[in-house]
Coordinates of C-alpha atoms and ligand atoms in Angstrom, one line a residue:
X266 CA 69.5 169.0 32.5
X267 CA 72.1 166.8 34.1
X268 CA 73.5 164.1 31.8
X269 CA 75.3 162.2 34.5
X270 CA 74.9 158.4 34.1
X271 CA 74.1 156.7 37.4
X272 CA 75.8 153.5 38.5
X273 CA 72.5 151.7 38.2
X274 CA 72.1 152.8 34.6
X275 CA 75.6 151.5 33.9
X276 CA 74.7 148.1 35.5
X277 CA 71.4 147.9 33.6
X278 CA 73.2 148.5 30.3
X279 CA 75.8 145.8 31.2
X280 CA 73.1 143.3 32.2
X281 CA 71.2 143.9 28.9
X282 CA 74.4 143.6 26.8
X283 CA 75.4 140.3 28.5
X284 CA 71.9 139.0 28.0
X285 CA 71.8 140.0 24.3
X286 CA 75.3 138.6 23.6
X287 CA 74.5 135.3 25.3
X288 CA 70.9 134.7 24.2
X289 CA 70.2 137.1 21.4
X290 CA 67.2 139.3 22.2
X291 CA 66.0 141.4 25.0
X292 CA 65.2 140.3 28.6
X293 CA 61.6 140.4 29.7
X294 CA 62.4 141.7 33.1
X295 CA 65.2 143.3 35.2
X296 CA 65.4 142.8 39.0
X297 CA 67.8 144.6 41.4
X298 CA 68.8 143.7 45.0
X299 CA 71.2 145.6 47.2
X300 CA 74.2 144.7 49.3
X301 CA 74.2 146.0 52.9
X302 CA 76.2 147.5 55.6
X303 CA 75.6 146.6 59.2
X304 CA 75.6 149.6 61.6
X305 CA 75.6 147.4 64.7
X306 CA 74.6 143.8 65.9
X307 CA 77.4 141.5 64.7
X308 CA 77.2 137.7 65.0
X309 CA 73.9 138.2 66.7
X310 CA 71.6 137.0 63.9
X311 CA 72.3 133.3 64.2
X312 CA 71.8 133.7 68.0
X313 CA 68.2 134.7 67.3
X314 CA 69.2 138.3 68.3
X315 CA 69.0 141.8 66.9
X316 CA 70.8 143.5 64.1
X317 CA 70.7 147.1 62.6
X318 CA 71.8 147.0 59.0
X319 CA 70.8 149.2 56.1
X320 CA 70.6 148.3 52.4
X321 CA 73.1 150.2 50.2
X322 CA 73.1 151.6 46.7
X323 CA 75.5 149.0 45.5
X324 CA 73.6 146.1 44.0
X325 CA 73.2 143.0 41.8
X326 CA 71.0 143.2 38.7
X327 CA 69.6 140.1 37.1
X328 CA 68.1 140.2 33.6
X329 CA 65.6 137.4 33.0
X330 CA 63.9 136.0 29.9
X331 CA 62.2 132.9 28.6
X332 CA 64.4 130.1 27.4
X333 CA 63.8 126.9 25.6
X334 CA 62.9 123.5 27.2
X335 CA 63.3 122.9 31.0
X336 CA 66.9 124.2 31.4
X337 CA 68.4 127.2 33.1
X338 CA 71.0 129.1 31.1
X339 CA 72.9 131.8 32.8
X340 CA 75.7 134.3 32.0
X341 CA 77.9 136.2 34.5
X342 CA 78.7 139.7 33.2
X343 CA 81.3 140.2 36.0
X344 CA 83.2 137.1 35.0
X345 CA 83.8 138.0 31.3
X346 CA 80.4 136.6 30.4
X347 CA 81.2 133.1 31.7
X348 CA 78.2 130.9 31.2
X349 CA 76.6 127.9 32.8
X350 CA 73.6 125.8 32.0
X351 CA 71.9 123.0 33.8
X352 CA 68.5 121.2 33.9
X353 CA 66.9 121.5 37.3
X354 CA 64.8 118.3 36.6
X355 CA 68.1 116.4 36.5
X356 CA 69.2 117.4 40.1
X357 CA 71.9 119.6 41.3
X358 CA 75.7 119.0 41.3
X359 CA 78.1 121.3 43.1
X360 CA 80.4 123.2 40.7
X361 CA 84.0 124.5 40.9
X362 CA 83.0 128.1 39.9
X363 CA 81.5 129.6 43.0
X364 CA 79.0 131.9 41.3
X365 CA 77.3 129.0 39.5
X366 CA 76.6 127.4 42.9
X367 CA 74.6 130.5 43.9
X368 CA 72.4 130.0 40.8
X369 CA 71.9 126.3 41.4
X370 CA 71.4 126.8 45.1
X371 CA 68.6 129.3 44.6
X372 CA 66.9 127.1 42.0
X373 CA 67.2 124.1 44.2
X374 CA 65.8 126.0 47.3
X375 CA 62.8 127.3 45.3
X376 CA 62.1 123.8 44.0
X377 CA 62.4 122.2 47.4
X378 CA 59.5 124.6 48.4
X379 CA 57.4 123.3 45.5
X380 CA 58.0 126.0 42.9
X381 CA 58.7 125.1 39.4
X382 CA 61.8 126.7 37.8
X383 CA 63.0 126.0 34.2
X384 CA 63.0 127.2 30.7
X385 CA 64.8 130.4 31.6
X386 CA 67.7 132.7 30.6
X387 CA 69.5 134.8 33.2
X388 CA 72.3 137.5 33.0
X389 CA 73.9 138.7 36.3
X390 CA 75.9 141.8 36.9
X391 CA 76.7 143.7 40.1
X392 CA 78.8 146.4 41.7
X393 CA 78.8 145.3 45.4
X394 CA 82.5 145.0 46.3
X395 CA 83.3 141.3 46.8
X396 CA 85.1 140.0 49.9
X397 CA 84.4 143.3 51.7
X398 CA 81.7 142.2 54.2
X399 CA 79.0 144.1 52.2
X400 CA 77.0 141.0 51.3
X401 CA 77.6 140.7 47.6
X402 CA 76.5 137.0 47.8
X403 CA 73.2 137.8 49.6
X404 CA 72.4 140.5 47.1
X405 CA 73.0 138.1 44.2
X406 CA 70.9 135.4 45.8
X407 CA 68.0 137.7 46.6
X408 CA 68.1 139.2 43.1
X409 CA 68.1 135.8 41.5
X410 CA 65.2 134.6 43.7
X411 CA 63.1 137.6 43.0
X412 CA 63.9 137.4 39.3
X413 CA 62.9 133.8 39.1
X414 CA 59.8 134.3 41.2
X415 CA 58.6 137.2 39.0
X416 CA 59.4 135.4 35.8
X417 CA 57.5 132.2 36.9
X418 CA 54.7 134.4 38.3
X419 CA 55.1 132.8 41.8
X420 CA 53.0 135.6 43.3
X421 CA 52.6 134.0 46.7
X422 CA 56.3 134.4 47.4
X423 CA 56.8 137.6 49.5
X424 CA 59.9 139.5 50.3
X425 CA 60.6 137.5 53.5
X426 CA 60.4 134.4 51.4
X427 CA 63.0 135.7 49.0
X428 CA 65.3 136.1 52.0
X429 CA 64.5 132.7 53.4
X430 CA 65.1 131.0 50.0
X431 CA 68.3 132.9 49.5
X432 CA 69.6 131.9 53.0
X433 CA 68.6 128.3 52.4
X434 CA 70.6 128.3 49.2
X435 CA 73.7 129.6 51.1
X436 CA 73.2 127.2 54.0
X437 CA 72.3 124.0 52.2
X438 CA 74.0 124.4 48.8
X439 CA 76.8 127.0 48.8
X440 CA 77.8 125.7 52.2
X441 CA 78.0 128.9 54.3
X442 CA 76.2 128.7 57.6
X443 CA 75.2 132.4 57.7
X444 CA 72.3 133.9 59.5
X445 CA 69.3 135.8 58.0
X446 CA 70.5 139.4 58.3
X447 CA 72.0 140.0 54.9
X448 CA 69.3 138.4 52.9
X449 CA 66.5 140.0 54.9
X450 CA 67.7 143.6 54.6
X451 CA 68.5 143.0 50.9
X452 CA 64.9 141.9 50.4
X453 CA 63.1 144.3 52.7
X454 CA 65.3 147.4 53.3
X455 CA 63.7 150.8 53.0
X456 CA 65.3 153.9 51.5
X457 CA 66.7 156.4 54.0
X458 CA 66.5 154.0 56.9
X459 CA 68.3 151.4 59.0
X460 CA 66.3 148.2 59.7
X461 CA 66.1 146.9 63.3
X462 CA 65.5 143.2 62.8
X463 CA 64.5 140.7 65.4
X464 CA 66.1 137.6 63.9
X465 CA 63.8 135.3 65.8
X466 CA 60.4 136.7 64.8
X467 CA 61.7 138.4 61.7
X468 CA 59.8 141.6 62.8
X469 CA 61.3 144.8 61.6
X470 CA 61.4 148.4 62.7
X471 CA 62.7 151.0 60.3
X472 CA 64.7 153.9 61.8
X473 CA 65.4 157.0 59.7
X474 CA 69.0 157.9 59.2
X475 CA 69.2 161.7 59.5
X476 CA 70.0 163.4 56.1
X477 CA 73.0 165.2 57.6
X478 CA 74.7 161.9 58.6
X479 CA 76.9 160.1 56.1
X480 CA 77.2 156.3 56.1
X481 CA 80.9 156.0 55.3
X482 CA 82.4 152.6 54.5
X483 CA 86.1 152.2 54.4
X484 CA 87.6 149.0 52.9
X485 CA 90.6 148.0 54.9
X486 CA 92.1 146.4 51.8
X487 CA 92.2 143.1 53.7
X488 CA 90.2 140.5 51.8
X489 CA 88.2 138.5 54.3
X490 CA 90.2 135.2 54.6
X491 CA 89.5 131.9 56.5
X492 CA 86.0 133.2 56.9
X493 CA 84.0 130.0 56.7
X494 CA 86.0 128.0 59.2
X495 CA 86.3 130.9 61.7
X496 CA 82.6 131.8 61.2
X497 CA 81.5 128.2 61.8
X498 CA 83.7 127.9 64.8
X499 CA 82.1 131.1 66.4
X500 CA 78.7 129.6 65.6
X501 CA 79.5 126.4 67.4
X502 CA 81.0 128.2 70.4
X503 CA 77.7 130.2 70.7
X504 CA 75.7 127.0 70.5
X505 CA 77.8 125.5 73.3
X506 CA 77.3 128.5 75.4
X507 CA 73.5 128.4 74.9
X508 CA 73.5 124.7 75.9
X509 CA 75.5 125.6 79.0
X510 CA 72.9 128.3 80.0
X511 CA 70.0 125.9 79.1
X512 CA 68.4 128.2 76.6
X513 CA 67.5 127.7 72.8
X514 CA 69.8 130.6 71.8
X515 CA 71.9 133.3 73.5
X516 CA 69.2 135.7 72.7
X517 CA 67.4 134.3 75.7
X518 CA 69.8 135.4 78.4
X519 CA 70.7 138.9 79.7
X520 CA 73.8 140.2 81.3
X521 CA 72.7 139.3 84.8
X522 CA 72.1 135.6 83.9
X523 CA 75.3 135.6 82.0
X524 CA 77.3 136.3 85.1
X525 CA 75.0 134.5 87.6
X526 CA 74.8 131.2 85.8
X527 CA 78.4 131.1 84.5
X528 CA 79.3 128.1 86.7
X529 CA 82.3 126.3 85.2
X530 CA 82.0 127.8 81.7
X531 CA 85.5 128.2 80.3
X532 CA 86.9 131.7 79.7
X533 CA 86.8 131.7 75.9
X534 CA 83.2 130.4 75.5
X535 CA 82.1 132.8 78.2
X536 CA 83.6 135.7 76.3
X537 CA 81.9 134.6 73.1
X538 CA 78.6 134.6 74.9
X539 CA 79.3 137.9 76.6
X540 CA 79.8 139.5 73.1
X541 CA 76.5 138.3 71.9
X542 CA 74.5 139.2 75.0
X543 CA 76.0 142.7 75.3
X544 CA 75.8 143.2 71.5
X545 CA 72.1 142.5 71.5
X546 CA 71.6 145.1 74.2
X547 CA 73.7 147.6 72.4
X548 CA 71.8 147.0 69.1
X549 CA 68.5 147.8 70.7
X550 CA 69.9 150.8 72.4
X551 CA 71.5 152.0 69.2
X552 CA 68.2 151.8 67.3
X553 CA 66.7 154.1 70.0
X554 CA 69.7 156.5 69.9
X555 CA 69.5 156.7 66.1
X556 CA 65.7 157.4 66.3
X557 CA 66.3 160.4 68.6
X558 CA 69.5 161.5 66.8
X559 CA 71.5 160.9 70.0
X560 CA 74.9 160.7 68.3
X561 CA 76.9 160.7 71.6
X562 CA 75.1 157.5 72.7
X563 CA 75.4 155.9 69.3
X564 CA 79.1 156.8 69.3
X565 CA 79.7 155.1 72.6
X566 CA 77.7 152.0 71.6
X567 CA 79.6 151.6 68.3
X568 CA 82.9 151.9 70.2
X569 CA 81.9 149.3 72.7
X570 CA 80.7 147.0 69.9
X571 CA 84.1 147.2 68.2
X572 CA 85.9 146.5 71.5
X573 CA 83.7 143.5 72.1
X574 CA 84.4 142.1 68.7
X575 CA 88.1 142.7 69.3
X576 CA 88.4 141.3 72.8
X577 CA 85.6 138.9 73.4
X578 CA 84.6 137.6 70.0
X579 CA 88.2 138.0 68.5
X580 CA 87.2 138.6 64.9
X581 CA 89.0 141.9 64.2
X582 CA 92.6 142.3 63.0
X583 CA 95.2 144.8 64.3
X584 CA 95.2 147.1 61.1
X585 CA 91.4 147.4 61.4
X586 CA 91.6 148.1 65.1
X587 CA 94.1 150.9 64.3
X588 CA 91.8 152.3 61.6
X589 CA 88.8 152.3 63.9
X590 CA 90.8 154.0 66.7
X591 CA 92.1 156.7 64.4
X592 CA 88.7 157.6 63.0
X593 CA 87.1 157.3 66.5
X594 CA 89.7 159.7 68.0
X595 CA 88.8 162.3 65.3
X596 CA 85.1 161.9 65.6
X597 CA 84.9 161.9 69.3
X598 CA 81.2 161.9 70.3
X599 CA 80.2 163.5 67.0
X600 CA 80.1 160.3 65.1
X601 CA 80.5 156.5 65.5
X602 CA 82.8 153.9 64.0
X603 CA 83.4 150.1 64.1
X604 CA 84.3 147.1 62.0
X605 CA 81.3 145.8 60.1
X606 CA 80.4 142.3 58.8
X607 CA 81.6 138.9 59.6
X608 CA 85.2 139.9 60.5
X609 CA 88.8 138.9 59.7
X610 CA 89.2 141.7 57.2
X611 CA 86.7 143.7 55.1
X612 CA 85.2 147.0 56.0
X613 CA 84.8 149.6 58.7
X614 CA 81.6 151.6 58.9
X615 CA 81.5 155.2 60.2
X616 CA 78.5 157.4 60.8
X617 CA 79.9 160.9 60.0
X618 CA 78.2 164.3 60.2
X619 CA 78.1 165.6 56.6
X620 CA 79.9 168.8 57.5
X621 CA 83.1 166.9 58.5
X622 CA 83.0 164.2 55.8
X623 CA 85.7 165.8 53.8
X624 CA 88.1 166.1 56.7
X625 CA 87.5 162.4 57.8
X626 CA 88.0 161.3 54.2
X627 CA 91.3 163.3 54.0
X628 CA 92.4 161.9 57.3
X629 CA 91.8 158.3 56.3
X630 CA 93.4 158.8 52.9
X631 CA 96.5 160.3 54.3
X632 CA 97.0 158.1 57.3
X633 CA 95.7 154.6 56.5
X634 CA 97.9 152.3 54.5
X635 CA 96.3 149.2 52.9
X636 CA 98.5 146.0 53.2
X637 CA 99.4 146.1 49.5
X638 CA 100.2 149.8 49.6
X639 CA 97.3 150.6 47.3
X640 CA 94.9 153.6 47.7
X641 CA 92.3 153.1 50.4
X642 CA 88.7 152.6 49.0
X643 CA 86.1 154.8 50.7
X644 CA 82.5 154.3 49.8
X645 CA 79.7 156.7 50.8
X646 CA 76.5 154.7 50.9
X647 CA 73.0 155.9 50.4
X648 CA 70.6 153.8 52.6
X649 CA 68.5 152.2 50.0
X650 CA 65.4 150.1 49.4
X651 CA 65.3 146.3 49.1
X652 CA 64.9 144.1 46.0
X653 CA 62.7 145.6 43.2
X654 CA 61.7 145.1 39.6
X655 CA 63.2 147.9 37.6
Ligands
LIG45 C1 78.0 137.5 57.8 C2 76.8 136.6 57.8 C3 75.6 137.2 58.6 C4 76.1 137.6 59.9 C5 77.4 138.5 59.9 C6 77.9 138.8 61.2 O1 77.7 138.6 57.1 O2 76.3 136.3 56.5 O3 74.5 136.3 58.6 O4 76.2 136.5 60.8 O5 78.4 137.8 59.1 O6 77.1 139.7 61.9

């Protein structure tokens, strides 16, 4: 019998220990919600378009138990058991420590929808790398939402609601104007699959990721910087472009209309729109290619996606372009590679046939230098299921 302790088991122990130390006693319930890696479909979610992420086996775990009175008391295992407490009936004030705003934001969002939250103890731990573009925040927000909903027996809240509440918290309280992709796949992902999501209707189609294909994530070592301002700027540019084309969102035009109705649209705004329009088409095509195990097509689509992010959307950085090119040259049409996530640093995702995983790992380790000269971090992800009670 194997005695290997899993990463999840380690997290569970940490969550319970933090809970015991802070509140004395055992939690009633443990909830987990995963981070995600996006295979293709970048900056399309807030344009009502398509994305193809998968949930990963790096996650946030929340331990929850009954507390006294109407307050919320919370401890963060990843921040040396830093603690916070507030009374939701007294309103919500923005805090300096970012993690506490996620808790307040989720509670505020639930209450704005008519749910009662209070008299609760929470302990939070996680192993989703932060600042990597793997959605550590979304996994925390979704885990918190589900933990609170389960604890307060809000049975009418379904997985899509968890995602919407978590996104509302990010948008309205934390102050990040993100789309719905990260939260929705964290809430609804299915093991062994990527999730094609229509970000307008929130309909999903799950596409199996073949067992012999590894989902490899390489952290560039560049922490995502200036993310919020650049992200919001791109969002506004897309909005401007949609207004120019007279449509509610860029989802509503295709490549023909893009060219035909360009009129006097300036070059930069046009390129932003071109990224979104072509990326939507690539994402739909990629879901089809993955479903039929057509790696050559997937490979080309991922390459085009990266170039579009580099040249039209301008969210990549030269070291990341170099890393993508190096891996792409090695993989040829046998696998695919592109930057993943919001951009300006973070991770690269590669779909790599299992039989050459070792060689690709060796290539990256020997040839890529992180900016601080440290060892490059490579994460092999298992496509996992969404938020669950443990
Ligand atoms: C961030 C946001 C998502 C999405 C991606 C870009 O991860 O949280 O909503 O917009 O960037 O695809």
